[in-house]
Short mmCIF file of C-alpha atoms in Angstrom, two decimals:
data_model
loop_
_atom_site.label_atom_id
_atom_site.label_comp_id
_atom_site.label_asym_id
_atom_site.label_seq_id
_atom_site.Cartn_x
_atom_site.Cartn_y
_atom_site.Cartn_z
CA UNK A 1 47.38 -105.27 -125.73
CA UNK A 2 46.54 -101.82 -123.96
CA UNK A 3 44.17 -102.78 -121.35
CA UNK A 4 42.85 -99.65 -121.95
CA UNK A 5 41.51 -100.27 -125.13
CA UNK A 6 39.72 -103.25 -124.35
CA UNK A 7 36.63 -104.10 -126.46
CA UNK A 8 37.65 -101.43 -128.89
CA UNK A 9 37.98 -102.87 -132.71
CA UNK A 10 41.35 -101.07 -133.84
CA UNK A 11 41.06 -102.87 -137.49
CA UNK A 12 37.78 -100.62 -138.67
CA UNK A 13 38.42 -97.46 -136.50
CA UNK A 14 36.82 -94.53 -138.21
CA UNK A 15 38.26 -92.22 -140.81
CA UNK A 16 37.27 -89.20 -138.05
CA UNK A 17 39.75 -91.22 -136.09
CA UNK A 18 42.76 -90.29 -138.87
CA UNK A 19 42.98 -93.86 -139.62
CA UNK A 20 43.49 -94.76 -143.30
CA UNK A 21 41.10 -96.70 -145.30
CA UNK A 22 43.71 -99.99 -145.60
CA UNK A 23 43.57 -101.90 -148.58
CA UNK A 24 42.76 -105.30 -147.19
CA UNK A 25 41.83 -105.57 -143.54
CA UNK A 26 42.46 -109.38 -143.43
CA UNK A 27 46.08 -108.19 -144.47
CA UNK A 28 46.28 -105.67 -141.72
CA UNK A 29 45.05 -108.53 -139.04
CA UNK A 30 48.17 -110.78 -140.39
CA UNK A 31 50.75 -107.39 -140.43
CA UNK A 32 49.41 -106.69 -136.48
CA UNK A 33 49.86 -110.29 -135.73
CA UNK A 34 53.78 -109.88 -137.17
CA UNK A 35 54.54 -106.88 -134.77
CA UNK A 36 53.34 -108.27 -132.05
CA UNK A 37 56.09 -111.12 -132.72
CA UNK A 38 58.83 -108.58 -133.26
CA UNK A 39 61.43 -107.57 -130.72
CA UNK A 40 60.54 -104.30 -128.59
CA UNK A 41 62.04 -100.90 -130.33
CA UNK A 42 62.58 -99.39 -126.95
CA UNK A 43 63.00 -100.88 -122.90
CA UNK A 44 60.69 -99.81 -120.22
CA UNK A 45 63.72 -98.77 -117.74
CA UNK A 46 64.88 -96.54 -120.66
CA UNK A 47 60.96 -94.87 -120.66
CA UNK A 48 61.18 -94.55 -116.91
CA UNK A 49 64.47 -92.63 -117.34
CA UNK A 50 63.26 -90.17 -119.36
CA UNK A 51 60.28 -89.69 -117.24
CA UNK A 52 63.10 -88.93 -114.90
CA UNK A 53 64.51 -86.50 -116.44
CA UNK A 54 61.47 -84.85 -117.59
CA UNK A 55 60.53 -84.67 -114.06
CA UNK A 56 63.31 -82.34 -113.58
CA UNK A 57 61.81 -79.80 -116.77
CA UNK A 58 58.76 -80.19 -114.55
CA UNK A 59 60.18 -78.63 -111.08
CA UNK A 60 61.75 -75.99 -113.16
CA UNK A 61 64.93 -77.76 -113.53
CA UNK A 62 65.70 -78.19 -116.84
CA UNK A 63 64.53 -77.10 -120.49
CA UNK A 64 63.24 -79.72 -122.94
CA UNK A 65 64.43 -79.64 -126.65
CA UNK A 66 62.31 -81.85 -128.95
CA UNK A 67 62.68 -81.48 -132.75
CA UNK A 68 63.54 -82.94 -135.90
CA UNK A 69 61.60 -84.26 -139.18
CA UNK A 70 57.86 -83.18 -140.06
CA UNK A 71 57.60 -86.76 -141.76
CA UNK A 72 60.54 -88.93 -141.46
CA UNK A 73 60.87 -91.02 -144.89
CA UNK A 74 62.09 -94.48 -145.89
CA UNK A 75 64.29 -94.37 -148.01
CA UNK A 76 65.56 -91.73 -150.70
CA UNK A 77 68.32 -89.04 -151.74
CA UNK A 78 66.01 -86.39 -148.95
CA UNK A 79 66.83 -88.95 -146.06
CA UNK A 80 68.91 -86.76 -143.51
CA UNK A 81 71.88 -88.58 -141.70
CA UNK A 82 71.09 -89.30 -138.01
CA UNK A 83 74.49 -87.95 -137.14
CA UNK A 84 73.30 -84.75 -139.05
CA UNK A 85 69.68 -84.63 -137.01
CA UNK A 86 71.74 -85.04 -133.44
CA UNK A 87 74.30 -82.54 -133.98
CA UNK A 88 71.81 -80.10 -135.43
CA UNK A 89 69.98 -80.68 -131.97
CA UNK A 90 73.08 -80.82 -130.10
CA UNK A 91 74.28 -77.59 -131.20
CA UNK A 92 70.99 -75.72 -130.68
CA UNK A 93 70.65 -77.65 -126.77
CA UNK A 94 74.78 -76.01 -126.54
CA UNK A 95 73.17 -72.25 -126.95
CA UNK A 96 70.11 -72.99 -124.98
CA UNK A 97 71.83 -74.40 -122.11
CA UNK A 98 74.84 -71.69 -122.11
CA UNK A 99 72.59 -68.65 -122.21
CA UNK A 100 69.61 -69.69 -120.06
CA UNK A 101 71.57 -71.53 -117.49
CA UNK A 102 69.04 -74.24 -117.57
CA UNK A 103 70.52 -77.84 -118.63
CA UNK A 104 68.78 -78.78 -121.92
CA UNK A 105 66.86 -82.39 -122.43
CA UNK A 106 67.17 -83.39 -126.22
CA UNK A 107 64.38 -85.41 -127.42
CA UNK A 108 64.00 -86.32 -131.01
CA UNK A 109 61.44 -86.51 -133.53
CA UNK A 110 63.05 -89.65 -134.51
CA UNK A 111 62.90 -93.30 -135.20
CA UNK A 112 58.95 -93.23 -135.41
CA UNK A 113 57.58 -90.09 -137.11
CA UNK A 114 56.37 -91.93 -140.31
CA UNK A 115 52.49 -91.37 -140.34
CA UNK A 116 51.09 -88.09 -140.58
CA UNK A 117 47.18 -86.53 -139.23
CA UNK A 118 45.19 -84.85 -142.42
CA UNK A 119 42.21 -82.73 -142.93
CA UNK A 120 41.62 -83.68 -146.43
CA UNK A 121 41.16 -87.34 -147.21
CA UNK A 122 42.07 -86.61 -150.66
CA UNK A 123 44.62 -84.72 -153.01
CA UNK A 124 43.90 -82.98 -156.08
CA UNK A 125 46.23 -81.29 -158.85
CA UNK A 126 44.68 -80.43 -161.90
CA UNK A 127 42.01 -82.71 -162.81
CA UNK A 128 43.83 -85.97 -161.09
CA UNK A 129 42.22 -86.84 -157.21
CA UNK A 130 44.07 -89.26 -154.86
CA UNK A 131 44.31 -90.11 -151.54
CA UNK A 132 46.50 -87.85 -149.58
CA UNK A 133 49.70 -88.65 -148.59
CA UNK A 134 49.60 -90.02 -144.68
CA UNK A 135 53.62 -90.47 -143.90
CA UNK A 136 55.43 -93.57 -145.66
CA UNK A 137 54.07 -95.91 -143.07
CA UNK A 138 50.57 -95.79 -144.68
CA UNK A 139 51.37 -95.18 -148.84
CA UNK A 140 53.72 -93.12 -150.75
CA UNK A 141 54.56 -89.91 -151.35
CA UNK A 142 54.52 -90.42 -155.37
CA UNK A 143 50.97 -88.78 -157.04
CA UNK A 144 49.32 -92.14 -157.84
CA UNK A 145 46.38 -94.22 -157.01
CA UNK A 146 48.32 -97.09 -156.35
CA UNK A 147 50.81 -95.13 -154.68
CA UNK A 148 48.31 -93.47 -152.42
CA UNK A 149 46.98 -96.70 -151.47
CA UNK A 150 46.86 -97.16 -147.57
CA UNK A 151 48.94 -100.59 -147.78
CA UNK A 152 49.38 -102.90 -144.65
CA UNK A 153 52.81 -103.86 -145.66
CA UNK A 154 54.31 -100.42 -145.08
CA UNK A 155 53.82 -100.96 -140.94
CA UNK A 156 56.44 -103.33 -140.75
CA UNK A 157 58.72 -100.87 -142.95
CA UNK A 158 58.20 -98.35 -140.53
CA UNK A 159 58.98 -100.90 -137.70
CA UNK A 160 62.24 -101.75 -139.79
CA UNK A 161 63.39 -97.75 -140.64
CA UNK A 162 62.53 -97.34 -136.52
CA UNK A 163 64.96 -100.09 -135.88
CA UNK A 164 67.49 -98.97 -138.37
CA UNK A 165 67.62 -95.17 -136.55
CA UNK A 166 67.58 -96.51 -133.18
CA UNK A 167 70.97 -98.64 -134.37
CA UNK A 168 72.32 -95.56 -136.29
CA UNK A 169 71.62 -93.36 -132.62
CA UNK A 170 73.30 -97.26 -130.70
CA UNK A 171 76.58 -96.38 -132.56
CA UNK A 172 76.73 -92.74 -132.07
CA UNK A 173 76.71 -93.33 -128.45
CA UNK A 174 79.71 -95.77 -128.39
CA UNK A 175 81.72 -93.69 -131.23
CA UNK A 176 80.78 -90.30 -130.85
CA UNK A 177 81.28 -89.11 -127.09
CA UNK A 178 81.40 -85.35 -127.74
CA UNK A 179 78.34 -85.52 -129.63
CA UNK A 180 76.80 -87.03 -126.59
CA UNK A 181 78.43 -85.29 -124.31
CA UNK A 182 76.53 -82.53 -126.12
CA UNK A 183 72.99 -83.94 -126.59
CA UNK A 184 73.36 -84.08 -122.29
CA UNK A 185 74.79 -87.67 -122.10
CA UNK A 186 71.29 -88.85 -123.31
CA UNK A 187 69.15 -88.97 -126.25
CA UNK A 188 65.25 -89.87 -126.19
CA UNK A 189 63.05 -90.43 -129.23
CA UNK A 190 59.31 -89.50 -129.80
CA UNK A 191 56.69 -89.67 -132.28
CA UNK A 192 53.11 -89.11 -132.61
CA UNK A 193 51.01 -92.05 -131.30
CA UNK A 194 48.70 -91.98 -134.62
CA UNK A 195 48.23 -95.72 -136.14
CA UNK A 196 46.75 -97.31 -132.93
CA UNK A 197 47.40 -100.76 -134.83
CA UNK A 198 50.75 -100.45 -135.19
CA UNK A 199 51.13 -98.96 -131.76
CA UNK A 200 49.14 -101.48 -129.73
CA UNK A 201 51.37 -103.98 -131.69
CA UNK A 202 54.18 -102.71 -129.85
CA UNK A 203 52.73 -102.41 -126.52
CA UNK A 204 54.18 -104.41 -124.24
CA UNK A 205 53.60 -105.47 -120.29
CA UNK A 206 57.16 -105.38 -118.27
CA UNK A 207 57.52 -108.38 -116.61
CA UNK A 208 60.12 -106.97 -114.35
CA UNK A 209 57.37 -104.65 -113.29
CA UNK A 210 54.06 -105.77 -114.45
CA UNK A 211 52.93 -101.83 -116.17
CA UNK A 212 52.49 -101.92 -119.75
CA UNK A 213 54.61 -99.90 -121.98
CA UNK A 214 54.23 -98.17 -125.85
CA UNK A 215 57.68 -99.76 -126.81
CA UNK A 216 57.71 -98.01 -130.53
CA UNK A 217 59.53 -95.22 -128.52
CA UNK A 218 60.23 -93.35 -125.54
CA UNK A 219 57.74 -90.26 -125.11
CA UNK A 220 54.36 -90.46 -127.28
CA UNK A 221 52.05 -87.94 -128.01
CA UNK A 222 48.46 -87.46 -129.18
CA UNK A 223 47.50 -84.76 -131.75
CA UNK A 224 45.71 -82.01 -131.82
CA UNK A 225 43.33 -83.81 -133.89
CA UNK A 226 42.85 -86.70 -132.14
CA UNK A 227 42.79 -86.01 -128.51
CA UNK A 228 38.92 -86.56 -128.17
CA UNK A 229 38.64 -87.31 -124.38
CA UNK A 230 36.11 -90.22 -125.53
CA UNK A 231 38.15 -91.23 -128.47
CA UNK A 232 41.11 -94.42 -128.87
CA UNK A 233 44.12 -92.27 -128.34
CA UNK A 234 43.65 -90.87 -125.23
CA UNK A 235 42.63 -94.07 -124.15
CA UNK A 236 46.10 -95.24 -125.24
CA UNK A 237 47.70 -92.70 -123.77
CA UNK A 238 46.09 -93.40 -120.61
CA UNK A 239 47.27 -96.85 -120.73
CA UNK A 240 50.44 -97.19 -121.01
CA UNK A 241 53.32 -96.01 -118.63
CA UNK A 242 55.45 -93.98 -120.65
CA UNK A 243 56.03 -90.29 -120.48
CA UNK A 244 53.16 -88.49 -122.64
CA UNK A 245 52.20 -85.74 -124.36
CA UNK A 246 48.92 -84.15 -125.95
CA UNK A 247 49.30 -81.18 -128.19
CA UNK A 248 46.65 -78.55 -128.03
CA UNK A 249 45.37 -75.86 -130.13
CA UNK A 250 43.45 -72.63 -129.89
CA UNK A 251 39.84 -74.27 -129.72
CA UNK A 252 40.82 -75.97 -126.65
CA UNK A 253 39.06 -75.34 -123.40
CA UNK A 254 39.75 -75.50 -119.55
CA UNK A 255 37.20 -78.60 -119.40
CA UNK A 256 39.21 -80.21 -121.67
CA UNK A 257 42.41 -79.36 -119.61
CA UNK A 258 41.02 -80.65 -117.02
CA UNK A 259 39.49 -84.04 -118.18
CA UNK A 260 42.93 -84.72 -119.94
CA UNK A 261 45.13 -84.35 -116.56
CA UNK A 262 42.51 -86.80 -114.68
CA UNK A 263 42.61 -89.37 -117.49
CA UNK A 264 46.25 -89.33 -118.20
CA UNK A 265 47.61 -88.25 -114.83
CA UNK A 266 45.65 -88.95 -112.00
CA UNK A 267 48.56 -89.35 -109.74
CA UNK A 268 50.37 -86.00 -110.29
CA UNK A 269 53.70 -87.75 -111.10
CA UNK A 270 56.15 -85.17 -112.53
CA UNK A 271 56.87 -86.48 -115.75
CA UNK A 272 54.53 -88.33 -116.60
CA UNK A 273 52.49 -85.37 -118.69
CA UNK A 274 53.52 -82.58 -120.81
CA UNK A 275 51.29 -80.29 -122.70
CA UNK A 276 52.20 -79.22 -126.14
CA UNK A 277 50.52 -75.66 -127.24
CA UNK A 278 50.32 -75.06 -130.98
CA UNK A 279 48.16 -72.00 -130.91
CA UNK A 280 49.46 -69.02 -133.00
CA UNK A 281 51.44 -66.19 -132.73
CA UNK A 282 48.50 -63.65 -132.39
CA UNK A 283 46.46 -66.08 -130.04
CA UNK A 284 49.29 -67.03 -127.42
CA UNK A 285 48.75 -64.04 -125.27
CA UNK A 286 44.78 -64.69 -125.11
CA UNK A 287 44.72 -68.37 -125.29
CA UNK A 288 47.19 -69.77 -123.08
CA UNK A 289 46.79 -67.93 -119.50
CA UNK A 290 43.83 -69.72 -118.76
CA UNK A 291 44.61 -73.27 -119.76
CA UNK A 292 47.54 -72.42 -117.55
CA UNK A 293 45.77 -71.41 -115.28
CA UNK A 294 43.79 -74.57 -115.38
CA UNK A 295 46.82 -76.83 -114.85
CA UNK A 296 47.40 -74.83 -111.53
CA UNK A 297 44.26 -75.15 -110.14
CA UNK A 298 44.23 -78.85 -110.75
CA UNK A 299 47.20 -79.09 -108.77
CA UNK A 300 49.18 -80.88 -111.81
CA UNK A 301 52.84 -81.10 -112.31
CA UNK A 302 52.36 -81.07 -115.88
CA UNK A 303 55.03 -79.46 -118.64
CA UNK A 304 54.44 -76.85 -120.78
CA UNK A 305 56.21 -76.88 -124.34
CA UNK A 306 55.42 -74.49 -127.43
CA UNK A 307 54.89 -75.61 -130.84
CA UNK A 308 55.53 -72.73 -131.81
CA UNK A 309 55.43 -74.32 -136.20
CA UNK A 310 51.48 -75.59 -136.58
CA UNK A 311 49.70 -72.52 -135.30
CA UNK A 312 51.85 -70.03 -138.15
CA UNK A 313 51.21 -72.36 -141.27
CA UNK A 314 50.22 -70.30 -144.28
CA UNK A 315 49.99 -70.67 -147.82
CA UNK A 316 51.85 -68.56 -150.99
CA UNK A 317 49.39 -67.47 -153.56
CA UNK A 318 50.68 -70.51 -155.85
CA UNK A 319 49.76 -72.98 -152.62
CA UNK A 320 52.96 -73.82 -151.21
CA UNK A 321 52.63 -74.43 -147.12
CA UNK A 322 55.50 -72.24 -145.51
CA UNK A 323 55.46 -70.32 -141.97
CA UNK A 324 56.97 -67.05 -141.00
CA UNK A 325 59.98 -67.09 -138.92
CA UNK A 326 59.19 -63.83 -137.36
CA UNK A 327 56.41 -65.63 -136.31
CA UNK A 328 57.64 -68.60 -134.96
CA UNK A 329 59.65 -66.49 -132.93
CA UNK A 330 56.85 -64.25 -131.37
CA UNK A 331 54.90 -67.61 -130.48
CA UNK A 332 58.04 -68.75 -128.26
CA UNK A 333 58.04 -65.54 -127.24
CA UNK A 334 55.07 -64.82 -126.12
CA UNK A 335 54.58 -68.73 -124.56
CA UNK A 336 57.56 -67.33 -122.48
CA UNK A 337 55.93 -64.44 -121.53
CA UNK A 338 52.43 -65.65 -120.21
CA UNK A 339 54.87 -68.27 -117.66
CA UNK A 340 56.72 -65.49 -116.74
CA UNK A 341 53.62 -63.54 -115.71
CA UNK A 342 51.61 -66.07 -114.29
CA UNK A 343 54.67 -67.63 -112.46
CA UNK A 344 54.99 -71.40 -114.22
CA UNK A 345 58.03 -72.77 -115.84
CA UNK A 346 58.17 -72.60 -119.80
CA UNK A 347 59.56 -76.09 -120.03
CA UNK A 348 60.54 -76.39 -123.83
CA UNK A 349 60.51 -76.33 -127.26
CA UNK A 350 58.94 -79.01 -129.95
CA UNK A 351 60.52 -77.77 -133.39
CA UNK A 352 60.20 -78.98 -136.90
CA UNK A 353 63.80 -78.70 -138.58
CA UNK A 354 66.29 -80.24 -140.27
CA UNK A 355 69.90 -79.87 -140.60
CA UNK A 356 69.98 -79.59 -144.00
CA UNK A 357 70.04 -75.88 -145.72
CA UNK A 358 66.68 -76.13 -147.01
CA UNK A 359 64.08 -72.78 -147.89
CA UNK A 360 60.91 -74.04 -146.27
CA UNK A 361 60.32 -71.37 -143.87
CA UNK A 362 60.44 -67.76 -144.70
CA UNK A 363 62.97 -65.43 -143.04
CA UNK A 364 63.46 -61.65 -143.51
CA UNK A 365 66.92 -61.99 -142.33
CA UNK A 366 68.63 -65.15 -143.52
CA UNK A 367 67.13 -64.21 -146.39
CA UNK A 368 64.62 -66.67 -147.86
CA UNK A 369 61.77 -64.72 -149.65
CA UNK A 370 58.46 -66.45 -150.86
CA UNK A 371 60.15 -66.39 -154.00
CA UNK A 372 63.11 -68.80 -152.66
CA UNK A 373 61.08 -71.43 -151.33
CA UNK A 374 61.14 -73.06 -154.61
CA UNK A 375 65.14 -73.81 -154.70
CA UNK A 376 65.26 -76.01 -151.87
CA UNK A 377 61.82 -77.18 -150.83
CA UNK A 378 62.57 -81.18 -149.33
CA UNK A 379 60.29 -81.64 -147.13
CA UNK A 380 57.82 -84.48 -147.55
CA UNK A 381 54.95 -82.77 -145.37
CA UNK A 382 54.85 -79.75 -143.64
CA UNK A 383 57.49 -77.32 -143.90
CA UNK A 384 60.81 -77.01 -141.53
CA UNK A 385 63.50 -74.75 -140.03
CA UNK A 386 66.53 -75.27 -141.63
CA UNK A 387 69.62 -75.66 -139.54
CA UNK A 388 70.54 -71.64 -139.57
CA UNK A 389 66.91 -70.50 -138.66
CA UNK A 390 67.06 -73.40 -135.63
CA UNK A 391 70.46 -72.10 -133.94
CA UNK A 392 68.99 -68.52 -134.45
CA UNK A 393 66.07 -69.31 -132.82
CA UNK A 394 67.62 -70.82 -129.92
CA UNK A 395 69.97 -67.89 -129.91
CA UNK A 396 67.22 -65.55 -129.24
CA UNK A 397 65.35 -66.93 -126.61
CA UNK A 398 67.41 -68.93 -124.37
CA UNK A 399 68.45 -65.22 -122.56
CA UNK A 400 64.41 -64.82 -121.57
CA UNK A 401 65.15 -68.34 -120.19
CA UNK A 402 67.12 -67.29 -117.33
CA UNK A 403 65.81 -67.48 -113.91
CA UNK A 404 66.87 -64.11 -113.24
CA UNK A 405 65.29 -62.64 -116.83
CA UNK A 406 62.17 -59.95 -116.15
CA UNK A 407 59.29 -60.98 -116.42
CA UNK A 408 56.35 -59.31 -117.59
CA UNK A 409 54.42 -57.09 -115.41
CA UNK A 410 50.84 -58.50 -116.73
CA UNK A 411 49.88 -61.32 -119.37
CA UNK A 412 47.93 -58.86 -120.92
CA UNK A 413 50.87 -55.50 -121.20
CA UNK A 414 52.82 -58.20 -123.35
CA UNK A 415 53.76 -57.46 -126.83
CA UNK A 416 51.75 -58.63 -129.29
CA UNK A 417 52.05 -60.42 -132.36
CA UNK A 418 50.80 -57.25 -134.10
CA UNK A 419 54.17 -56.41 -135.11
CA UNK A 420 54.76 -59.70 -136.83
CA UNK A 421 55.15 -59.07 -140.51
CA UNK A 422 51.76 -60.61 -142.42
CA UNK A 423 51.44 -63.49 -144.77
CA UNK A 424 51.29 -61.24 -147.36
CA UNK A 425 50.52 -63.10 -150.42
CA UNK A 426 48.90 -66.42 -148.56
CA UNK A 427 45.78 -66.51 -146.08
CA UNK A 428 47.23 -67.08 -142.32
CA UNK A 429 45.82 -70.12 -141.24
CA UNK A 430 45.20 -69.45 -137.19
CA UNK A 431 44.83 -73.28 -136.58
CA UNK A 432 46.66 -74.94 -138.55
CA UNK A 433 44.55 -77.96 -138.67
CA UNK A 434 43.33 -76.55 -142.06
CA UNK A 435 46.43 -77.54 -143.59
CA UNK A 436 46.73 -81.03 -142.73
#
C-alpha cells in the first residue's frame, strides 16, 4: 500500500475523483485483494533505469518520444500488433534522432492504457442514456446498460492484457534486434495512473531497497483532470518512486506549478518529474512562458513534453471528435518556440497514434477531409494520428530540434496559431476537457 495514501478509503472515492460507480463494492474489495497476490508487471531497477535515462532529456541530452493508443482494448479485430506500435515509434524516434541530433527515448503508451478520464458520466444517442464508456478496464465499449456497467472483474483483465503486451514487447527484444536497435536499445511503458484501486494493488515496496514502487508500469502520470494538489492521485504520485508525470492544461497556474514540484519532487532529482502541457495551439504562446518560467524559479530539473492532441479536439457538425493536423503541428511548434526563447530544453513529445492507416485526424495534405473520417474511424476513444501523419510530424520538427536551430528573438514575436486553418464545421474546444 502507498504510504501516501494512508487513511484514504480507495473503494468509495468520489465520482469528481473519475472513479466509476462499480457494480458491487464487496466485489471490488475481493478483485483488489487478487492483485495484490499477483506477480509485479514491471521491476523497480527497470523504473530506476528509465529515470536514468530521462535524466539525460532533463540536462538537455536527449528527446523523449511517448505515444501510442488513446484507449488500448482487450481483445478484438481493432487490436494493433505490438510489433506494429514499436516500429511505428521506432521509425518516427529514426527521423527525430537523425535530424535533431538529439538521441530519442521511446516510451510507450502501452501495456496499461485501458481506463479512460470523462466529463460526462453518461452517454446518450437518440433517446437511449448509458454510462459512458471509461476504457475496457471499467465496462465495454458496446451501447448497453449492462455493457456500460463499471464491473470489478474487468481489473484483473486489464492486469492480464498488461501482462500479455509486456510478453509480446519480452520477445521482440530477444528476436527482433534491429527493431531495438531502433527504439534506442530500450523500450519503457506508461499509462495514466487513473483507477487508484487497481494501481495501489500493484504497488509494491523493493526489498532490495526499501522505496515503494507503482509496478503496473514504468513512468505514470496524473491527468489533467485529476491533479488536484489535495486530491488521491497526486498523493500517489508522490508516493511512489517511479519516474512521473502530470499533464497540464490552459487553466493551470504558477501556484499550482509550484505546489506540484514540492509535492512530487522535493529533491530536484532529474528524472524524477516531467510536465506534460496540453494547452492548445492558439494558447501555447500565452500560456506556457510563465509556467516555465515557474519551473526555473523553483530551481527544478523538471521535463517539459507537449501534448500537442487534447488541447486541438473539435467536433464535425454530425459530432464526430477529430483534431486538425495543422494544428497539432503549430502546438509542437510553438512549445518549441517559447524553450527556445526563454532558454529551457523542449524535452519531448506525448502523441496519440497508431500504426494503422486510419482517418481520425484531419489533414489538408495527406488528404483526409471531414468527409473521410467516416471510412476508417477505429479508435475506441479519442481520435489518433495515423502512421503517415506521425512520421510527418516528426519530419517537421526534429530540424527546430537542433542545438544549433534559431531561436526566437521574443516569446511574444512568435508565430501564432492564427494561421492555423479553423474547425470549420465543429466548435474548437480550447481545453479539451469538454470532450472527455
Amino acid at each position: 500500500m502507498n504510504t501516501a495514501l494512508s487513511g484514504v478509503d480507495l473503494l468509495h472515492l468520489p465520482v469528481e475523483n473519475q472513479q466509476p460507480n462499480w457494480r458491487d463494492i464487496d466485489e471490488l474489495a475481493d478483485v483488489v485483494r487478487a492483485l495484490g497476490s499477483l506477480p509485479a508487471l514491471v521491476s523497480p531497477g527497470d523504473c530506476d533505469e528509465l529515470r536514468l535515462r530521462l535524466a539525460a532529456v532533463a540536462h538537455g541530452e536527449a528527446f523523449l518520444l511517448q505515444g501510442g493508443d488513446c484507449a488500448e482494448l482487450f481483445a478484438g479485430p481493432l487490436i494493433e500488433p505490438t510489433r506494429d506500435k514499436l516500429r511505428c515509434l521506432a521509425d518516427m524516434a529514426a527521423v527525430l534522432t537523425s535530424e535533431s541530433g538529439l538521441p530519442t527515448l521511446t516510451l510507450g503508451r502501452i501495456a496499461g492504457q485501458y481506463a479512460k478520464p470523462r466529463s460526462m458520466g453518461t452517454e446518450t444517442r437518440g433517446d437511449r442514456v448509458v454510462p459512458v464508456y471509461r476504457g475496457d478496464a471499467v465496462n465495454e465499449l458496446r451501447f448497453d446498460t449492462e455493457a456500460r456497467t463499471a464491473n470489478p472483474q474487468r481489473l484483473l483483465s486489464a492486469y492480464r492484457a498488461a501482462d500479455r503486451v509486456l510478453s509480446d514487447i519480452r520477445r521482440l527484444r530477444t528476436r527482433s534486434h534491429t527493431l531495438f536497435t531502433d527504439l534506442g536499445g530500450d523500450f519503457f511503458t506508461s499509462h495514466e495512473a487513473l483507477l487508484l484501486p487497481y494501481e495501489t494493488a500493484l504497488t509494491r515496496v523493493d526489498p532490495a531497497s526499501g522505496r515503494t514502487y507503482g509496478l503496473s508500469g514504468h513512468l505514470l502520470w496524473i491527468g489533467e483532470r485529476t491533479r488536484r494538489l489535495d486530491g488521491p492521485h497526486v498523493a500517489f504520485a508522490a508516493g511512489v518512486h517511479n519516474p512521473v508525470a502530470v499533464k497540464i492544461g490552459p487553466t493551470t497556474t504558477r501556484a499550482d506549478i509550484a505546489e506540484l514540484i514540492e509535492l512530487i519532487d522535493p529533491h530536484r532529482e532529474p528524472g524524477r518529474l516531467t510536465f506534460i502541457t496540453r494547452l492548445g495551439a492558439d494558447a501555447v504562446h500565452d500560456r506556457l512562458p510563465a509556467l516555465v518560467d515557474e519551473v526555473i524559479t523553483r530551481d527544478s530539473p523538471a521535463i517539459w513534453v507537449c501534448d500537442p492532441m487534447h488541447g486541438n479536439t473539435f467536433a464535425t457538425a454530425d459530432g464526430t471528435k477529430t483534431r486538425r493536423f495543422e494544428a497539432i503541428r503549430a502546438e509542437v511548434q510553438g512549445f518549441i518556440e517559447v524553450h527556445r526563447a526563454m532558454g529551457t530544453h523542449p524535452g519531448g513529445l506525448h502523441l496519440e497514434l497508431t500504426s494503422r492507416n486510419v482517418t481520425e485526424c484531419v489533414d489538408e495534405h495527406t488528404p483526409v477531409r471531414e468527409r473521410d473520417l467516416h471510412l476508417r474511424y477505429e479508435t475506441a476513444c479519442d481520435p489518433r494520428l495515423n502512421r503517415g501523419q506521425g512520421l510527418e510530424l516528426a519530419r517537421s520538427i526534429a530540424p527546430l530540434l537542433r542545438p544549433s536551430a534559431p531561436s526566437s528573438p521574443s516569446v511574444s514575436s512568435a508565430p501564432s496559431a492564427s494561421s492555423v486553418p479553423s474547425a470549420s464545421s465543429g466548435e474548437l474546444l480550447r481545453d479539451a476537457a469538454t470532450l472527455g
